[in-house]
Short mmCIF file of N, CA and C and ligand atoms in Angstrom, two decimals:
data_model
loop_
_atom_site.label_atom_id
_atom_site.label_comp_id
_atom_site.label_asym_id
_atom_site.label_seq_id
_atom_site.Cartn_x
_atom_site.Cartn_y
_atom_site.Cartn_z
N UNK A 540 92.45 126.53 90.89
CA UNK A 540 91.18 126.24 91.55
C UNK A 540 90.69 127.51 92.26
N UNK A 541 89.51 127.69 92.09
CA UNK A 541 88.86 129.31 92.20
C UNK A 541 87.23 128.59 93.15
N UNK A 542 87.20 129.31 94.20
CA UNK A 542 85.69 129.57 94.48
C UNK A 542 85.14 130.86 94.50
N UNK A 543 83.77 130.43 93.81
CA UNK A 543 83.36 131.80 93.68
C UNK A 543 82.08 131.93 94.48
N UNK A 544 81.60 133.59 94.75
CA UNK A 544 80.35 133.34 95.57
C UNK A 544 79.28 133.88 94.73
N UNK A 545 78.36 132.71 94.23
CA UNK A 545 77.26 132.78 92.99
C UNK A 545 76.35 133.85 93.47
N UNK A 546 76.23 134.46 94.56
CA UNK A 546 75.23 135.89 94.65
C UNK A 546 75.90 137.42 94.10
N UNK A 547 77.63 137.03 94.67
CA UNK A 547 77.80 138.13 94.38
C UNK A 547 78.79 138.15 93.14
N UNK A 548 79.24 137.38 93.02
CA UNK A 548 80.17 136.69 91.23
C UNK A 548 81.31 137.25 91.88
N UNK A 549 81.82 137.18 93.08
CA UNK A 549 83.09 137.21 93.51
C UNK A 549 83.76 136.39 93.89
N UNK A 550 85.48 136.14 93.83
CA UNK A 550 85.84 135.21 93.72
C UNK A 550 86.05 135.43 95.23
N UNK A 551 86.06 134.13 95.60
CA UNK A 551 86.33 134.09 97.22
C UNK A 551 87.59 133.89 97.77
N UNK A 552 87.83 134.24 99.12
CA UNK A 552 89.54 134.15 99.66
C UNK A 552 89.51 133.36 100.49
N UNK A 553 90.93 132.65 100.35
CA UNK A 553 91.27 131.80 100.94
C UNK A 553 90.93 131.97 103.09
N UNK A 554 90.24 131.66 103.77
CA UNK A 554 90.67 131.78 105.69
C UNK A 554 91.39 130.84 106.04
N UNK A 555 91.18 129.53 105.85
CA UNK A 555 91.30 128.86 107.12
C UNK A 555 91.57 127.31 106.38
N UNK A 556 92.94 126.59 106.91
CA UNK A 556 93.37 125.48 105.92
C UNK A 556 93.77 124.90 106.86
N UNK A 557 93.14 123.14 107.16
CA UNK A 557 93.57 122.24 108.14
C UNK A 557 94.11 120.67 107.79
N UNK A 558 95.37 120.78 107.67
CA UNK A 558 95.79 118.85 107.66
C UNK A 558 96.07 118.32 108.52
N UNK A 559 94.69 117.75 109.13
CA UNK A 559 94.46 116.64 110.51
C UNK A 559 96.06 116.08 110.27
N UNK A 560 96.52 115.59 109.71
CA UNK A 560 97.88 114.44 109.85
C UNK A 560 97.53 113.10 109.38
N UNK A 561 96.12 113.03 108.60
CA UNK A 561 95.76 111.61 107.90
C UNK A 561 95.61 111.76 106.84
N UNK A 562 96.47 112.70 106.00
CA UNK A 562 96.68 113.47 104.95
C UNK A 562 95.25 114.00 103.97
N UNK A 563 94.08 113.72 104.69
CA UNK A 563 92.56 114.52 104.33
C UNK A 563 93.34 116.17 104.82
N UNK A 564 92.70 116.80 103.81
CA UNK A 564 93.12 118.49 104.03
C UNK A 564 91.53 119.28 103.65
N UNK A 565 91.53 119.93 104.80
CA UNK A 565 90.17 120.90 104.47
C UNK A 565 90.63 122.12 104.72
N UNK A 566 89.78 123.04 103.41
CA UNK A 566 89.96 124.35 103.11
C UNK A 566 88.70 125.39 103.77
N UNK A 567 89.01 126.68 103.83
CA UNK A 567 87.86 127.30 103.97
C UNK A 567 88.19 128.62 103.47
N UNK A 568 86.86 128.99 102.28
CA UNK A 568 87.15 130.22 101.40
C UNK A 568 85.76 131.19 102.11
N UNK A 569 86.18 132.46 102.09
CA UNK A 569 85.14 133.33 102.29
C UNK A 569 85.01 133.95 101.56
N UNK A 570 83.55 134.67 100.84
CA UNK A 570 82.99 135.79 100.30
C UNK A 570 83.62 137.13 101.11
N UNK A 571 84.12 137.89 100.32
CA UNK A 571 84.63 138.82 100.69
C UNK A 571 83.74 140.20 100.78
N UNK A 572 82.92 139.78 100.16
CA UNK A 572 81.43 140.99 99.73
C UNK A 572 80.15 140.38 101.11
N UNK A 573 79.76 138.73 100.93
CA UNK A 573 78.40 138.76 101.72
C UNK A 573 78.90 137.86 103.04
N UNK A 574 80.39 137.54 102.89
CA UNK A 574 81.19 136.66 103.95
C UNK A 574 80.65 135.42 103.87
N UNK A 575 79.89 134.70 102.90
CA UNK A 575 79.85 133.79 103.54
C UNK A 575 80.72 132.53 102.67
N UNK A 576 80.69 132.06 103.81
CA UNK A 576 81.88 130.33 103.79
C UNK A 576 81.55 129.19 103.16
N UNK A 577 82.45 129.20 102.51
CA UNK A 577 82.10 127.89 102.31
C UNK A 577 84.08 126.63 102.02
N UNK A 578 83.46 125.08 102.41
CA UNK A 578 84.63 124.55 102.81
C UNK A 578 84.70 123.50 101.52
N UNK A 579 86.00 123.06 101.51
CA UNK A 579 86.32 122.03 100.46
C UNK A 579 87.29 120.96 101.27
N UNK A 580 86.74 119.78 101.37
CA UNK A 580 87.39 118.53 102.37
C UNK A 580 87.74 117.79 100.95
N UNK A 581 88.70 117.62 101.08
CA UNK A 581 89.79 116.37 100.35
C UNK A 581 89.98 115.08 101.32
N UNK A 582 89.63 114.11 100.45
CA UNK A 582 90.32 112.31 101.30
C UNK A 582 91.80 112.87 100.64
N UNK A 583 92.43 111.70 101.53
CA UNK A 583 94.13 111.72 100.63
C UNK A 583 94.50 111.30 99.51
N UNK A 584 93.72 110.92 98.66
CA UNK A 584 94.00 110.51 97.29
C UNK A 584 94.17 111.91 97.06
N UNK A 585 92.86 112.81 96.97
CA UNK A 585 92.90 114.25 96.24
C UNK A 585 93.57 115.00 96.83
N UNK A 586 93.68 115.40 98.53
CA UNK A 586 94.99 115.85 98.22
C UNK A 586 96.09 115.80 97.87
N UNK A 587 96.77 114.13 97.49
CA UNK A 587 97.94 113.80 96.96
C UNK A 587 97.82 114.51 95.25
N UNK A 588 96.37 114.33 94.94
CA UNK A 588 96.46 115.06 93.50
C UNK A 588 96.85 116.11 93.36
N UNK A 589 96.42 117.14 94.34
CA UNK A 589 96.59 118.35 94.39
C UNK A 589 97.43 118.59 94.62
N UNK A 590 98.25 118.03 95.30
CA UNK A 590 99.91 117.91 95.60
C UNK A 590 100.18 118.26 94.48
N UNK A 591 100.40 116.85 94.03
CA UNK A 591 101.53 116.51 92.22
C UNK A 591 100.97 117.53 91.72
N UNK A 592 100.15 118.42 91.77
CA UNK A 592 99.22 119.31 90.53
C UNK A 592 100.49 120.74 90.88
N UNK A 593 100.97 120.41 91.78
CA UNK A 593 101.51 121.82 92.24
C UNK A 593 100.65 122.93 93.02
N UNK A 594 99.55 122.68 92.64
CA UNK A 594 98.44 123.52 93.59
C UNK A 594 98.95 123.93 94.77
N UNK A 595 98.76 125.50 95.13
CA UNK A 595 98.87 126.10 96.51
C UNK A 595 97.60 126.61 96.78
N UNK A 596 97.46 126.08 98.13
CA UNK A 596 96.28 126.38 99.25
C UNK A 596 96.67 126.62 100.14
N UNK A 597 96.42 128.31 100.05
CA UNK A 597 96.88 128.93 100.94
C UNK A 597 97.92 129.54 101.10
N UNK A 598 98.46 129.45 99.83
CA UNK A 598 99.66 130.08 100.28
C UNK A 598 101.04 129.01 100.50
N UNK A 599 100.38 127.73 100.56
CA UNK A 599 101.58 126.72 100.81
C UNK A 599 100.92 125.40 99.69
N UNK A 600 102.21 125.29 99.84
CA UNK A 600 102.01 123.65 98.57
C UNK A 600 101.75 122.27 99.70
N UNK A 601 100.58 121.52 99.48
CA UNK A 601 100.43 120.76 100.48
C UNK A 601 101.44 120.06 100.71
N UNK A 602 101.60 119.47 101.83
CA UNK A 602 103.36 118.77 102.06
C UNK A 602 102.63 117.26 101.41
N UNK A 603 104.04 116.98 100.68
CA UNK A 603 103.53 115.95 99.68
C UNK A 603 104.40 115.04 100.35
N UNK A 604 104.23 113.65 100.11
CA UNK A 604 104.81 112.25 100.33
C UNK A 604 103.74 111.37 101.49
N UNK A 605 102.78 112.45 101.53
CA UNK A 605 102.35 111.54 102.86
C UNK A 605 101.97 110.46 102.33
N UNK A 606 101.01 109.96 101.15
CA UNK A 606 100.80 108.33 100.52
C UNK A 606 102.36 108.00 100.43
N UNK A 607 102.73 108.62 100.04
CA UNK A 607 104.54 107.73 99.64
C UNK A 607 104.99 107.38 101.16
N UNK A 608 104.70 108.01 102.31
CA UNK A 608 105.37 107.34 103.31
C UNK A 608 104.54 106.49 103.76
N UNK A 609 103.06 106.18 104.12
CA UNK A 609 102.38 105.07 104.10
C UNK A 609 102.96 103.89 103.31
N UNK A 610 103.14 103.96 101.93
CA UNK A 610 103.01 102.98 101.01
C UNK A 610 104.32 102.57 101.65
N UNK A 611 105.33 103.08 101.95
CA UNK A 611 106.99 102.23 102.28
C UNK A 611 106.46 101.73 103.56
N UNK A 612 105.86 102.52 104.30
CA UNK A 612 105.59 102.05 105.73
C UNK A 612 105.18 100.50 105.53
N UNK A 613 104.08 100.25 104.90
CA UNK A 613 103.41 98.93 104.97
C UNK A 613 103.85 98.00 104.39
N UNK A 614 104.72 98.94 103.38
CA UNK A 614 105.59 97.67 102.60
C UNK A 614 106.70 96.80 103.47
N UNK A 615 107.62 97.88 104.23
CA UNK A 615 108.89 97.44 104.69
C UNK A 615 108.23 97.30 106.45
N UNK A 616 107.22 97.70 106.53
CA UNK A 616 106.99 97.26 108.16
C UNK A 616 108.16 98.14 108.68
N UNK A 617 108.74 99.01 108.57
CA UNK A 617 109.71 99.89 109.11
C UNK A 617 109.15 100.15 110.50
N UNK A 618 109.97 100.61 111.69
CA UNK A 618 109.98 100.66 112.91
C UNK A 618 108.79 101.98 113.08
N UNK A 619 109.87 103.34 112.05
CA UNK A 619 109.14 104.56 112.65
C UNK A 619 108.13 104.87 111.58
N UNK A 620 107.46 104.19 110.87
CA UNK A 620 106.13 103.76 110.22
C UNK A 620 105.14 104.93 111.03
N UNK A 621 105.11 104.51 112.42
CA UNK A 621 103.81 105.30 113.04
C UNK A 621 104.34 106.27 113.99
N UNK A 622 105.43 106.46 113.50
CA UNK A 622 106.32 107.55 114.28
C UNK A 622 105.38 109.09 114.11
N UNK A 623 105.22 110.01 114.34
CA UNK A 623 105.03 111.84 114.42
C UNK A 623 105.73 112.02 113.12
N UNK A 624 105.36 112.73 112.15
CA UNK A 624 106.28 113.89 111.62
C UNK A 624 107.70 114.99 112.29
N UNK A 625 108.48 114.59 111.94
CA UNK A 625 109.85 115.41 112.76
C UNK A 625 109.31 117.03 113.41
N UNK A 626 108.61 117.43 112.44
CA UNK A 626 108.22 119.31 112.53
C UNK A 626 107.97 119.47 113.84
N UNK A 627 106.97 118.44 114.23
CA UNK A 627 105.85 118.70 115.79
C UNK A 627 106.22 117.49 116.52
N UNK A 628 107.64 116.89 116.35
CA UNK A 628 108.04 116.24 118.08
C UNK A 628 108.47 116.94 118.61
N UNK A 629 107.48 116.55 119.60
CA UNK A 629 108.13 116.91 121.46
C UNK A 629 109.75 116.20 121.78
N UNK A 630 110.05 116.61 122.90
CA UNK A 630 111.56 115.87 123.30
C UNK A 630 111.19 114.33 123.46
N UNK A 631 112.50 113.72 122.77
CA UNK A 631 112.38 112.50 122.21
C UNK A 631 112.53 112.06 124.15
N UNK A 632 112.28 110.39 123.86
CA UNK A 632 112.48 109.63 125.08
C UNK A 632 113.27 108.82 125.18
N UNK A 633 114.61 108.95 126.13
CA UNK A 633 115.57 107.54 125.75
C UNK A 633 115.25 105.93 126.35
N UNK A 634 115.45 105.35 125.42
CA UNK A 634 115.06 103.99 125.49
C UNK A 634 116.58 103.25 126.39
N UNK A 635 116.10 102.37 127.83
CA UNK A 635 117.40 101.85 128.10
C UNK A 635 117.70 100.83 127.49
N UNK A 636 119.03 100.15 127.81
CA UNK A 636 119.46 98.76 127.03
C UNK A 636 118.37 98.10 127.57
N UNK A 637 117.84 98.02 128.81
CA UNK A 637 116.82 96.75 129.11
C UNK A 637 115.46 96.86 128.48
N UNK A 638 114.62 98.56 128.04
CA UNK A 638 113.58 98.51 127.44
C UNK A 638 113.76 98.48 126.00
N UNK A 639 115.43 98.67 125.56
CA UNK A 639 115.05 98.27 124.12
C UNK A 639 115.13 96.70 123.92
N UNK A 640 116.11 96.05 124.89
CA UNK A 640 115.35 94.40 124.43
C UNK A 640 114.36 94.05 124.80
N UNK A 641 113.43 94.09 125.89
CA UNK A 641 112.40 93.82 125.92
C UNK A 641 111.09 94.52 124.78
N UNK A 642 111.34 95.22 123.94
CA UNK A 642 110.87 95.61 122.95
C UNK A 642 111.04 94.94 121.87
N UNK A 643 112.25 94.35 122.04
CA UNK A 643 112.82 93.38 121.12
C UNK A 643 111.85 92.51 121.30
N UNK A 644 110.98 91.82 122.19
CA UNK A 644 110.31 90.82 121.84
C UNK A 644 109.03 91.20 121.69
N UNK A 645 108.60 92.34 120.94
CA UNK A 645 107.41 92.21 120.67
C UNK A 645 107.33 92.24 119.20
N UNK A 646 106.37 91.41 118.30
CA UNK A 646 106.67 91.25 116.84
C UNK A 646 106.74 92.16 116.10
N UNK A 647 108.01 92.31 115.63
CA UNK A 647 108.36 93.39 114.38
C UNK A 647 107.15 94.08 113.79
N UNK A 648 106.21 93.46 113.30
CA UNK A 648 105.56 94.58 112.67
C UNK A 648 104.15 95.59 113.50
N UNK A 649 104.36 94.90 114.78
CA UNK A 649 103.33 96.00 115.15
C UNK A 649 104.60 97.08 116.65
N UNK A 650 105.44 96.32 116.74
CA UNK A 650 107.21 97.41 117.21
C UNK A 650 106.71 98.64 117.35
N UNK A 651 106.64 99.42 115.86
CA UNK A 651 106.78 100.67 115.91
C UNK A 651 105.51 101.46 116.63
N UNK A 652 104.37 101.13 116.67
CA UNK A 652 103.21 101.57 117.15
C UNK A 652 103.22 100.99 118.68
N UNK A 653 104.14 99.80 118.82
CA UNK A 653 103.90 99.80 120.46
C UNK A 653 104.92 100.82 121.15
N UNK A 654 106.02 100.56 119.89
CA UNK A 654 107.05 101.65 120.94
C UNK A 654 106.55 103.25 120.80
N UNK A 655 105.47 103.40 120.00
CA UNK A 655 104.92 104.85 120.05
C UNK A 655 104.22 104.63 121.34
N UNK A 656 103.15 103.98 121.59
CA UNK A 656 102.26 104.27 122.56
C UNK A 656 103.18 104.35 124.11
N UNK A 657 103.97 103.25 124.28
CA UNK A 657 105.08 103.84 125.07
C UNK A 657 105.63 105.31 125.43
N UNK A 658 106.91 105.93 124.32
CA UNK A 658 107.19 106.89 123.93
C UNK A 658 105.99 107.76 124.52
N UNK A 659 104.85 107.76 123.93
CA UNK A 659 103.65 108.79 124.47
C UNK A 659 103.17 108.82 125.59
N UNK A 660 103.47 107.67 126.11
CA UNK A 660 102.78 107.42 127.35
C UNK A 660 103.82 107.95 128.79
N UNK A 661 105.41 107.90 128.34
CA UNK A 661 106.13 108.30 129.12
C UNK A 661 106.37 110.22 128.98
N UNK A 662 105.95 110.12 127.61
CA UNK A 662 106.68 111.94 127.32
C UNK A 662 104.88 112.72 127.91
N UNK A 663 103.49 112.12 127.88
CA UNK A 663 103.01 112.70 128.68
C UNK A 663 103.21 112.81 130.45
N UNK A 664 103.99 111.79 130.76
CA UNK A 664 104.15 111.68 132.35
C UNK A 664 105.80 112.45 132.46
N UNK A 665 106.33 113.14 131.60
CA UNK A 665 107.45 113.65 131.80
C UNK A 665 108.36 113.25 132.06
N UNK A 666 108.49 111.47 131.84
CA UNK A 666 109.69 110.59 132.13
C UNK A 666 110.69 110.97 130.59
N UNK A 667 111.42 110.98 130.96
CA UNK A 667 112.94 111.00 130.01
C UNK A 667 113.25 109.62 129.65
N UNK A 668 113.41 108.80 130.20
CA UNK A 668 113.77 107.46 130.09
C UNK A 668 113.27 106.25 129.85
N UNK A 669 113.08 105.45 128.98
CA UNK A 669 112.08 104.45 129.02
C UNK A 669 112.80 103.10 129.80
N UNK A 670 112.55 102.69 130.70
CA UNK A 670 112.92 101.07 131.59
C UNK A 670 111.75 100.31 131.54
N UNK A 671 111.94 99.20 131.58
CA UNK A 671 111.07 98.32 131.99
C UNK A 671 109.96 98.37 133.04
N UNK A 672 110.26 98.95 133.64
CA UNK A 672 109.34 99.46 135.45
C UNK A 672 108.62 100.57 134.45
N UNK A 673 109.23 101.47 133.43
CA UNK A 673 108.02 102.25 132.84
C UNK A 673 106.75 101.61 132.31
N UNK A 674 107.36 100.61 131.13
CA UNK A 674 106.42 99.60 130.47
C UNK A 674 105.50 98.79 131.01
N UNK A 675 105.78 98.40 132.22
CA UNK A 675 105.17 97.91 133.00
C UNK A 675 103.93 98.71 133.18
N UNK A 676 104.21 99.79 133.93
CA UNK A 676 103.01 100.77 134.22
C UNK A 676 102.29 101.06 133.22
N UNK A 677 103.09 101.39 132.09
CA UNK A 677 102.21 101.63 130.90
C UNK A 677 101.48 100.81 130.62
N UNK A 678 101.44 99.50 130.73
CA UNK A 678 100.69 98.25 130.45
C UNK A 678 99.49 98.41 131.15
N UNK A 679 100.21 98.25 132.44
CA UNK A 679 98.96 98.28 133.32
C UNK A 679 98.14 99.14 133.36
N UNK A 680 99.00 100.71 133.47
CA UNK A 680 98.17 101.80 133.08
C UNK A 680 96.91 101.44 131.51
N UNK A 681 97.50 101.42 130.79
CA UNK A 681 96.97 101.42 129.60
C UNK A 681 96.24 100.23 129.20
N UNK A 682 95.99 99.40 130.11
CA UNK A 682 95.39 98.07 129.40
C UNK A 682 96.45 97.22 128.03
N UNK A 683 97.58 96.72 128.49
CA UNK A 683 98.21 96.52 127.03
C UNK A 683 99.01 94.94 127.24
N UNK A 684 97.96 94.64 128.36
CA UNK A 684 98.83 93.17 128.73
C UNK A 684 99.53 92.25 127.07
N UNK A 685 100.41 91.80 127.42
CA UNK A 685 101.03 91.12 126.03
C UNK A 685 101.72 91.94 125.42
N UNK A 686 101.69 93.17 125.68
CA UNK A 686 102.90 93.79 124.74
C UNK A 686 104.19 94.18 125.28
ZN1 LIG B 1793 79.01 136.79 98.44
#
């Protein structure tokens, strides 16, 4: 895959390559002669194509599986479904015996996204520990009565 810049019939270079984390990936190629830019936005179907295609943008092969970890996610309702990518966690948060059963009662399949907003809600306030007296606040803090 080549962009070219139709004034000056040069092929353009790669600047500037962004994957928000909702596996849409946008590119940005410049004219190297009149500079000017231009961008190519992919939904995640096409970048998954571009994946399997082997295609490098940029210099890197897009990180592939992100539909494949959705698709298990929704299938199996798995916990860390809406977990971060490993690369870019921050220090994890320990969960006590009393906030992991009381987590225990919130329904399995929406678990993993409550125990994220948790998790986030304590690792921005610099708590290490998740208790019940956290969740609490977080609730209240956060508007999350019922969970
Ligand atoms: Zn040009």
């Amino acid at each position: 895959m080549k962009f070219l810049c139709v004034d000056c019939d040069r092929q353009m270079s790669f600047e500037e390559r962004a994957v928000p984390g909702d596996g849409t990936m946008a590119a940005v190629f410049r004219c190297p002669a009149c500079g000017r830019k231009t961008a190519m936005l992919a939904n995640p179907m096409e970048t998954q194509l571009v994946s399997s295609l082997g295609v490098k943008v940029g210099g890197r092969t897009v990180p592939e599986a992100n539909l494949e970890g959705i698709r298990t996610g929704v299938a199996s309702g798995r916990d860390e479904a809406f977990e971060a990518p490993p690369p870019t966690r921050p220090p994890t948060v320990r969960w006590s015996v009393d906030a992991v059963e009381r987590l225990g009662h919130v329904p399995s399949f929406v678990r993993g996204m409550v125990k994220k907003i948790y998790t986030e809600y304590a690792r921005e306030r610099g708590i290490e520990e998740m208790t019940p007296a956290v969740m609490d606040s977080a609730r209240t803090d956060l508007g999350l009565e019922g969970m």
